Amino acid sequence: MPPYSPVLMGEYNFGHRHLLGIEGLSREDIEHVLDLADTYVELSRQADKKTARLRGRTLINCFFENSTRTRTSFEVAGKRLGADVINMAVAVSSMRKGETLIDTAMTLNAMHPDVLVVRHPESGAVQLLSEKVDCAVINAGDGSHEHPTQALLDALTIRQRKGRLGGLTVAICGDVLHSRVARSNIALLNVMGARVRVVAPRTLLPVAIERLGVEVFHDMKAGLKDVDIIMMLRLQSERMHGSFIPSTREYFHFFGLDYEKLKLAKPDALIMHPGPMNRGVEIGSEVADDIDRSLIRQQVEMGVAVRMACLEIMTRDLGNNPPVR
Ligand code: NCD
C-alpha cells in the first residue's frame, strides 16, 4: 500500500502559492503538513526511500547564505520524491559579478523550475524574489525574519515525541533578537495552542517581543521552571553589529544549558537546537548529547520528512492550477 491516504494526497486545499513564513498559515494548514510529513518519516526509514511524486519536476536550491542541514535536507527531500535537484553555487554565481537578486531570479525562472528554495541574508528578500517568478518559492531562511520549514520540523519532532503541541510550555532561549527560527516557532506554537516563553538577556531580545504572544524572562531559573520543551538558539554573531554579551564564558554561566539548569524544567523536559551548535556557549556537550533528553538528531531526521511534505504540497497546488507562463 502506498504510504499516502487520499485525504493526505489531494483533498486538502493548502491555498498558498509560496511558503514564505508561518505567519498566514492556519492550524489546519500546519496539521496538514505535519500529517503528510508523518508518512514521509515512515518512508524515509525504509530501505527503498524513493517515490515518484515529483518525477519530472525541477527544484533549484538557491542559498545566498551558508547552510549545511537545511540545504542538504531539501536536496535529499527533492531526490526522494524523484525531482531533479539543482544546487546553485552562489559563491561562483553571477551574483558575485554584480547581478541583482531580481536578475538572478529572472534567469532561474526562465529555466522553468517548479520550486525555488531560497535562503538570503536580508529579511524580505525571499518574498521579493517570489513576486518575480512563476514557480513556487519556499523560504529557507531570510535574515532574522522567518524560517518556516524549521518551525514545521520542530513541531513534527515535538508532536512525534509528546503526541501533541497544544497545552505544552516551550521555552525558547538565547539569541532571539537575531533568530528567524525563534520568530517562526513563536508564530507556529501560538497557532497550535502551546504556551511560549522566551528566555534571554535584554540585549538579545527585540523590543516589544511580548506582542508576539510570549512570556518574557531574563533569567533561566525562572524561565525554565516547569517547561516541557527547551529550545536553545545559537548566538548569531554574523548578524551582530557591536557587542551583545560580555563574554561567551559569562554567557554560558548565565544562559548556557547544562544539567543544573535542566533540573528546573519538568523531569521529562526535552532539549532542542536547530543547529549549528556552539558547544560550551549556549549549550553544554553533555546535555546536547544526552540521548534521553536531547531531540537534536531527531530534528534533523524530521527536517527531511517535513521538506518532502512541503515540496509535495507546493508542487501539487501548482499542478492543479498551473501558472500562466
Ligand atoms: C538556523 C538558521 O540558519 O536560521 N539553522 C538552521 O537552519 N538549521 C539557525 C542558526 O543558524 O543558528
CSV table of C-alpha atoms and ligand atoms in Angstrom, one decimal:
chain,number,residue,atom,x,y,z
A,1,MET,CA,0.0,0.0,0.0
A,2,PRO,CA,1.4,3.5,-0.8
A,3,PRO,CA,2.1,5.5,2.3
A,4,TYR,CA,-0.4,8.1,1.5
A,5,SER,CA,-4.1,8.4,2.1
A,6,PRO,CA,-6.3,10.1,-0.5
A,7,VAL,CA,-7.1,12.7,2.1
A,8,LEU,CA,-3.5,13.5,2.6
A,9,MET,CA,-2.8,13.4,-1.1
A,10,GLY,CA,-5.3,15.8,-2.6
A,11,GLU,CA,-8.5,16.7,-0.7
A,12,TYR,CA,-7.0,19.5,1.4
A,13,ASN,CA,-6.7,22.8,-0.3
A,14,PHE,CA,-3.5,24.4,1.1
A,15,GLY,CA,-4.2,27.5,-0.8
A,16,HIS,CA,-0.7,29.2,-0.6
A,17,ARG,CA,1.3,29.6,-3.7
A,18,HIS,CA,4.6,30.1,-1.8
A,19,LEU,CA,5.8,29.1,1.7
A,20,LEU,CA,7.3,32.3,2.9
A,21,GLY,CA,6.6,32.1,6.6
A,22,ILE,CA,4.4,30.6,9.3
A,23,GLU,CA,2.6,33.9,9.5
A,24,GLY,CA,-0.5,33.4,7.4
A,25,LEU,CA,-0.8,29.6,7.9
A,26,SER,CA,-3.8,28.3,9.8
A,27,ARG,CA,-3.8,25.5,12.3
A,28,GLU,CA,-5.3,23.2,9.6
A,29,ASP,CA,-2.5,24.1,7.1
A,30,ILE,CA,0.1,23.2,9.7
A,31,GLU,CA,-1.6,20.0,10.7
A,32,HIS,CA,-1.8,19.1,7.0
A,33,VAL,CA,1.9,19.5,6.5
A,34,LEU,CA,2.7,17.5,9.7
A,35,ASP,CA,0.3,14.7,8.9
A,36,LEU,CA,1.8,14.3,5.4
A,37,ALA,CA,5.3,14.5,6.9
A,38,ASP,CA,4.5,11.7,9.3
A,39,THR,CA,4.0,9.4,6.2
A,40,TYR,CA,7.4,10.5,4.9
A,41,VAL,CA,9.1,9.7,8.2
A,42,GLU,CA,7.9,6.1,7.7
A,43,LEU,CA,9.0,6.1,4.0
A,44,SER,CA,12.5,7.5,4.9
A,45,ARG,CA,13.1,4.7,7.4
A,46,GLN,CA,12.5,2.0,4.7
A,47,ALA,CA,15.3,0.6,2.6
A,48,ASP,CA,13.7,1.9,-0.6
A,49,LYS,CA,13.1,5.6,0.2
A,50,LYS,CA,12.0,6.8,-3.2
A,51,THR,CA,8.7,7.8,-4.6
A,52,ALA,CA,7.9,9.3,-8.0
A,53,ARG,CA,5.5,12.1,-6.7
A,54,LEU,CA,7.8,14.8,-8.1
A,55,ARG,CA,9.1,13.0,-11.1
A,56,GLY,CA,9.6,15.4,-14.0
A,57,ARG,CA,9.7,18.4,-11.6
A,58,THR,CA,12.7,20.6,-11.1
A,59,LEU,CA,13.8,22.0,-7.8
A,60,ILE,CA,16.5,24.7,-7.6
A,61,ASN,CA,18.2,25.4,-4.3
A,62,CYS,CA,19.5,29.0,-4.1
A,63,PHE,CA,21.3,29.6,-0.9
A,64,PHE,CA,22.8,33.1,-0.7
A,65,GLU,CA,24.0,32.3,2.8
A,66,ASN,CA,25.8,29.3,4.4
A,67,SER,CA,23.9,26.2,5.3
A,68,THR,CA,24.6,22.6,6.0
A,69,ARG,CA,21.5,20.8,7.2
A,70,THR,CA,18.8,22.9,5.5
A,71,ARG,CA,20.3,22.8,2.0
A,72,THR,CA,21.2,19.1,2.3
A,73,SER,CA,17.8,18.1,3.6
A,74,PHE,CA,16.0,20.0,0.8
A,75,GLU,CA,18.3,18.2,-1.6
A,76,VAL,CA,17.6,14.8,0.0
A,77,ALA,CA,13.9,15.5,0.2
A,78,GLY,CA,13.7,16.5,-3.5
A,79,LYS,CA,15.6,13.4,-4.6
A,80,ARG,CA,13.5,11.1,-2.5
A,81,LEU,CA,10.4,12.5,-4.3
A,82,GLY,CA,12.0,11.9,-7.7
A,83,ALA,CA,12.6,15.5,-8.6
A,84,ASP,CA,15.6,16.8,-10.4
A,85,VAL,CA,17.5,18.9,-7.8
A,86,ILE,CA,20.0,21.6,-8.8
A,87,ASN,CA,22.1,23.4,-6.2
A,88,MET,CA,23.0,26.8,-7.4
A,89,ALA,CA,26.6,27.6,-6.3
A,90,VAL,CA,26.2,31.1,-5.2
A,91,ALA,CA,29.9,31.6,-4.4
A,92,VAL,CA,30.7,31.2,-8.1
A,93,SER,CA,27.4,32.6,-9.5
A,94,SER,CA,26.9,35.8,-11.4
A,95,MET,CA,25.6,37.5,-8.1
A,96,ARG,CA,29.3,37.8,-7.4
A,97,LYS,CA,29.7,39.7,-10.6
A,98,GLY,CA,27.1,42.2,-9.5
A,99,GLU,CA,24.0,40.7,-10.9
A,100,THR,CA,21.0,41.8,-8.8
A,101,LEU,CA,18.8,39.4,-6.9
A,102,ILE,CA,15.9,40.1,-9.3
A,103,ASP,CA,18.1,39.4,-12.4
A,104,THR,CA,19.2,36.1,-10.8
A,105,ALA,CA,15.5,35.3,-10.1
A,106,MET,CA,14.5,36.1,-13.7
A,107,THR,CA,17.4,34.0,-15.1
A,108,LEU,CA,16.4,31.0,-12.9
A,109,ASN,CA,12.7,31.5,-13.8
A,110,ALA,CA,13.5,31.2,-17.5
A,111,MET,CA,14.6,27.6,-16.9
A,112,HIS,CA,11.1,26.7,-15.7
A,113,PRO,CA,11.8,25.3,-12.3
A,114,ASP,CA,8.8,24.1,-10.3
A,115,VAL,CA,10.2,25.1,-6.9
A,116,LEU,CA,12.8,27.5,-5.8
A,117,VAL,CA,14.2,27.0,-2.3
A,118,VAL,CA,15.8,30.3,-1.3
A,119,ARG,CA,17.9,31.4,1.7
A,120,HIS,CA,19.0,35.0,1.8
A,121,PRO,CA,20.7,37.2,4.5
A,122,GLU,CA,18.2,40.0,4.1
A,123,SER,CA,14.7,39.8,5.7
A,124,GLY,CA,12.1,40.2,3.0
A,125,ALA,CA,14.4,39.2,0.1
A,126,VAL,CA,12.7,35.8,-0.5
A,127,GLN,CA,9.3,37.4,-0.7
A,128,LEU,CA,10.6,40.0,-3.2
A,129,LEU,CA,12.0,37.2,-5.3
A,130,SER,CA,8.8,35.2,-5.1
A,131,GLU,CA,6.9,38.1,-6.7
A,132,LYS,CA,9.1,37.9,-9.8
A,133,VAL,CA,8.8,34.2,-10.6
A,134,ASP,CA,6.2,31.8,-11.9
A,135,CYS,CA,7.0,28.9,-9.7
A,136,ALA,CA,6.5,28.1,-6.0
A,137,VAL,CA,9.1,29.6,-3.7
A,138,ILE,CA,10.0,28.1,-0.3
A,139,ASN,CA,11.8,30.4,2.2
A,140,ALA,CA,14.7,28.5,3.7
A,141,GLY,CA,15.5,31.5,6.0
A,142,ASP,CA,15.5,35.2,5.2
A,143,GLY,CA,17.7,37.4,7.5
A,144,SER,CA,16.2,37.4,11.0
A,145,HIS,CA,12.7,37.2,9.7
A,146,GLU,CA,11.3,33.6,9.1
A,147,HIS,CA,12.4,30.1,8.6
A,148,PRO,CA,9.1,28.2,8.2
A,149,THR,CA,10.4,24.7,7.5
A,150,GLN,CA,12.5,24.8,10.6
A,151,ALA,CA,9.4,25.6,12.8
A,152,LEU,CA,7.5,22.9,11.0
A,153,LEU,CA,10.2,20.3,11.6
A,154,ASP,CA,10.4,21.4,15.2
A,155,ALA,CA,6.7,20.9,15.5
A,156,LEU,CA,6.8,17.5,14.0
A,157,THR,CA,9.6,16.5,16.3
A,158,ILE,CA,7.7,17.6,19.4
A,159,ARG,CA,4.4,16.0,18.2
A,160,GLN,CA,6.1,12.7,17.5
A,161,ARG,CA,7.6,12.6,21.0
A,162,LYS,CA,4.9,14.3,23.1
A,163,GLY,CA,1.9,13.4,21.0
A,164,ARG,CA,0.6,17.0,20.8
A,165,LEU,CA,1.6,20.6,20.7
A,166,GLY,CA,-1.4,22.3,22.4
A,167,GLY,CA,-1.0,22.8,26.1
A,168,LEU,CA,2.8,22.3,26.2
A,169,THR,CA,5.0,25.0,27.6
A,170,VAL,CA,8.0,25.8,25.4
A,171,ALA,CA,11.0,28.0,26.4
A,172,ILE,CA,12.9,29.5,23.5
A,173,CYS,CA,16.3,30.5,25.0
A,174,GLY,CA,19.2,32.7,23.8
A,175,ASP,CA,19.7,35.0,20.8
A,176,VAL,CA,16.0,35.6,20.0
A,177,LEU,CA,16.9,39.0,18.6
A,178,HIS,CA,18.7,37.7,15.5
A,179,SER,CA,16.7,34.4,15.2
A,180,ARG,CA,14.4,33.7,12.3
A,181,VAL,CA,13.9,30.2,13.9
A,182,ALA,CA,12.5,31.9,17.0
A,183,ARG,CA,10.1,34.1,15.1
A,184,SER,CA,8.7,31.2,13.0
A,185,ASN,CA,8.5,28.9,16.1
A,186,ILE,CA,6.7,31.6,18.2
A,187,ALA,CA,4.1,32.0,15.4
A,188,LEU,CA,3.6,28.3,14.9
A,189,LEU,CA,3.4,27.4,18.6
A,190,ASN,CA,0.9,30.1,19.3
A,191,VAL,CA,-1.3,28.9,16.4
A,192,MET,CA,-1.1,25.4,17.8
A,193,GLY,CA,-2.1,26.4,21.3
A,194,ALA,CA,1.3,25.9,23.1
A,195,ARG,CA,2.5,28.4,25.7
A,196,VAL,CA,5.6,30.2,24.6
A,197,ARG,CA,8.3,31.7,26.8
A,198,VAL,CA,11.4,33.5,25.7
A,199,VAL,CA,14.4,33.5,28.0
A,200,ALA,CA,17.4,35.8,27.2
A,201,PRO,CA,19.3,38.8,28.3
A,202,ARG,CA,17.7,42.1,27.4
A,203,THR,CA,20.3,42.8,24.8
A,204,LEU,CA,19.3,39.7,22.9
A,205,LEU,CA,15.5,40.3,22.8
A,206,PRO,CA,13.7,42.5,20.3
A,207,VAL,CA,11.7,45.4,21.8
A,208,ALA,CA,8.1,44.6,22.5
A,209,ILE,CA,8.6,40.9,21.9
A,210,GLU,CA,5.7,40.2,24.2
A,211,ARG,CA,3.4,41.5,21.5
A,212,LEU,CA,4.2,38.3,19.6
A,213,GLY,CA,2.4,36.3,22.3
A,214,VAL,CA,5.2,35.2,24.5
A,215,GLU,CA,6.1,35.5,28.2
A,216,VAL,CA,9.5,37.1,28.7
A,217,PHE,CA,12.1,36.0,31.2
A,218,HIS,CA,15.6,37.3,31.7
A,219,ASP,CA,16.7,34.5,34.0
A,220,MET,CA,17.0,30.8,33.2
A,221,LYS,CA,15.9,29.8,36.7
A,222,ALA,CA,12.5,31.4,36.4
A,223,GLY,CA,12.2,30.8,32.6
A,224,LEU,CA,12.8,27.1,32.6
A,225,LYS,CA,10.6,26.3,35.6
A,226,ASP,CA,8.2,23.5,34.7
A,227,VAL,CA,8.6,23.7,30.9
A,228,ASP,CA,8.1,20.7,28.6
A,229,ILE,CA,10.4,21.8,25.8
A,230,ILE,CA,13.6,23.8,25.9
A,231,MET,CA,14.7,25.2,22.5
A,232,MET,CA,18.2,26.6,22.6
A,233,LEU,CA,19.4,29.1,20.0
A,234,ARG,CA,22.8,29.8,18.6
A,235,LEU,CA,24.5,33.2,19.3
A,236,GLN,CA,24.4,34.5,15.8
A,237,SER,CA,27.5,36.6,15.8
A,238,GLU,CA,27.4,37.0,12.0
A,239,ARG,CA,24.3,39.2,12.5
A,240,MET,CA,25.6,41.2,15.4
A,241,HIS,CA,26.9,44.7,14.9
A,242,GLY,CA,28.5,45.5,18.2
A,243,SER,CA,28.8,43.7,21.4
A,244,PHE,CA,25.7,42.0,22.8
A,245,ILE,CA,27.3,39.9,25.6
A,246,PRO,CA,30.2,40.5,28.0
A,247,SER,CA,31.9,37.2,27.1
A,248,THR,CA,31.0,33.7,25.9
A,249,ARG,CA,32.1,32.3,29.3
A,250,GLU,CA,29.9,34.6,31.2
A,251,TYR,CA,27.0,33.9,28.7
A,252,PHE,CA,27.3,30.1,29.3
A,253,HIS,CA,27.3,30.6,33.0
A,254,PHE,CA,24.0,32.5,33.0
A,255,PHE,CA,22.3,31.3,29.8
A,256,GLY,CA,24.0,28.2,28.6
A,257,LEU,CA,22.1,24.9,29.1
A,258,ASP,CA,23.7,22.4,31.5
A,259,TYR,CA,22.2,19.7,33.8
A,260,GLU,CA,21.9,22.2,36.7
A,261,LYS,CA,19.6,24.5,34.7
A,262,LEU,CA,17.8,21.5,33.0
A,263,LYS,CA,16.8,20.3,36.5
A,264,LEU,CA,14.5,23.3,36.8
A,265,ALA,CA,12.3,22.1,33.9
A,266,LYS,CA,9.8,19.3,34.1
A,267,PRO,CA,11.5,15.9,34.8
A,268,ASP,CA,10.6,14.8,31.2
A,269,ALA,CA,11.5,18.0,29.5
A,270,LEU,CA,13.2,17.7,26.2
A,271,ILE,CA,16.0,19.7,24.6
A,272,MET,CA,16.1,21.1,21.1
A,273,HIS,CA,18.5,23.1,19.0
A,274,PRO,CA,18.2,24.0,15.3
A,275,GLY,CA,21.9,23.7,14.7
A,276,PRO,CA,24.7,24.6,14.2
A,277,MET,CA,25.5,24.3,17.9
A,278,ASN,CA,28.2,26.3,19.7
A,279,ARG,CA,29.1,23.8,22.3
A,280,GLY,CA,30.1,25.4,25.6
A,281,VAL,CA,28.5,28.7,24.5
A,282,GLU,CA,24.7,28.2,24.5
A,283,ILE,CA,24.6,24.5,25.3
A,284,GLY,CA,26.9,22.1,27.1
A,285,SER,CA,28.0,18.9,25.3
A,286,GLU,CA,26.7,16.6,28.0
A,287,VAL,CA,23.1,17.8,27.6
A,288,ALA,CA,23.3,18.2,23.8
A,289,ASP,CA,24.4,14.5,23.5
A,290,ASP,CA,22.1,13.1,26.1
A,291,ILE,CA,20.1,10.6,24.0
A,292,ASP,CA,17.2,10.5,26.6
A,293,ARG,CA,16.7,14.3,26.7
A,294,SER,CA,18.0,15.8,23.5
A,295,LEU,CA,16.0,15.7,20.3
A,296,ILE,CA,18.7,17.4,18.2
A,297,ARG,CA,19.3,14.3,16.0
A,298,GLN,CA,15.6,13.7,15.6
A,299,GLN,CA,15.1,17.3,14.4
A,300,VAL,CA,17.5,16.6,11.5
A,301,GLU,CA,15.6,13.4,10.6
A,302,MET,CA,12.2,15.3,10.8
A,303,GLY,CA,13.7,18.0,8.6
A,304,VAL,CA,13.8,15.7,5.6
A,305,ALA,CA,10.2,14.5,6.1
A,306,VAL,CA,8.8,18.0,6.6
A,307,ARG,CA,10.6,19.3,3.5
A,308,MET,CA,9.3,16.3,1.4
A,309,ALA,CA,5.8,17.3,2.6
A,310,CYS,CA,6.3,20.9,1.8
A,311,LEU,CA,7.7,20.2,-1.7
A,312,GLU,CA,4.8,17.9,-2.4
A,313,ILE,CA,2.2,20.3,-1.3
A,314,MET,CA,3.7,23.3,-3.1
A,315,THR,CA,4.0,21.4,-6.4
A,316,ARG,CA,0.6,19.7,-6.0
A,317,ASP,CA,-1.1,23.1,-5.8
A,318,LEU,CA,0.8,24.3,-8.8
A,319,GLY,CA,-0.1,21.2,-10.7
A,320,ASN,CA,-3.8,21.9,-10.0
A,321,ASN,CA,-3.5,25.5,-11.1
A,322,PRO,CA,-0.6,25.8,-13.5
A,323,PRO,CA,0.6,29.4,-13.6
A,324,VAL,CA,0.4,31.3,-16.9
A,325,ARG,CA,4.0,31.4,-18.2
B,1,NCD,C1,19.3,28.1,11.7
B,1,NCD,C2,19.3,29.2,10.6
B,1,NCD,O1,20.1,29.1,9.7
B,1,NCD,O2,18.5,30.1,10.8
B,1,NCD,N1,19.9,27.0,11.3
B,1,NCD,C3,19.2,26.1,10.6
B,1,NCD,O3,18.6,26.4,9.6
B,1,NCD,N2,19.3,24.8,11.0
B,1,NCD,C4,19.8,28.6,13.0
B,1,NCD,C5,21.2,29.2,13.1
B,1,NCD,O4,21.9,29.4,12.1
B,1,NCD,O5,21.6,29.4,14.2
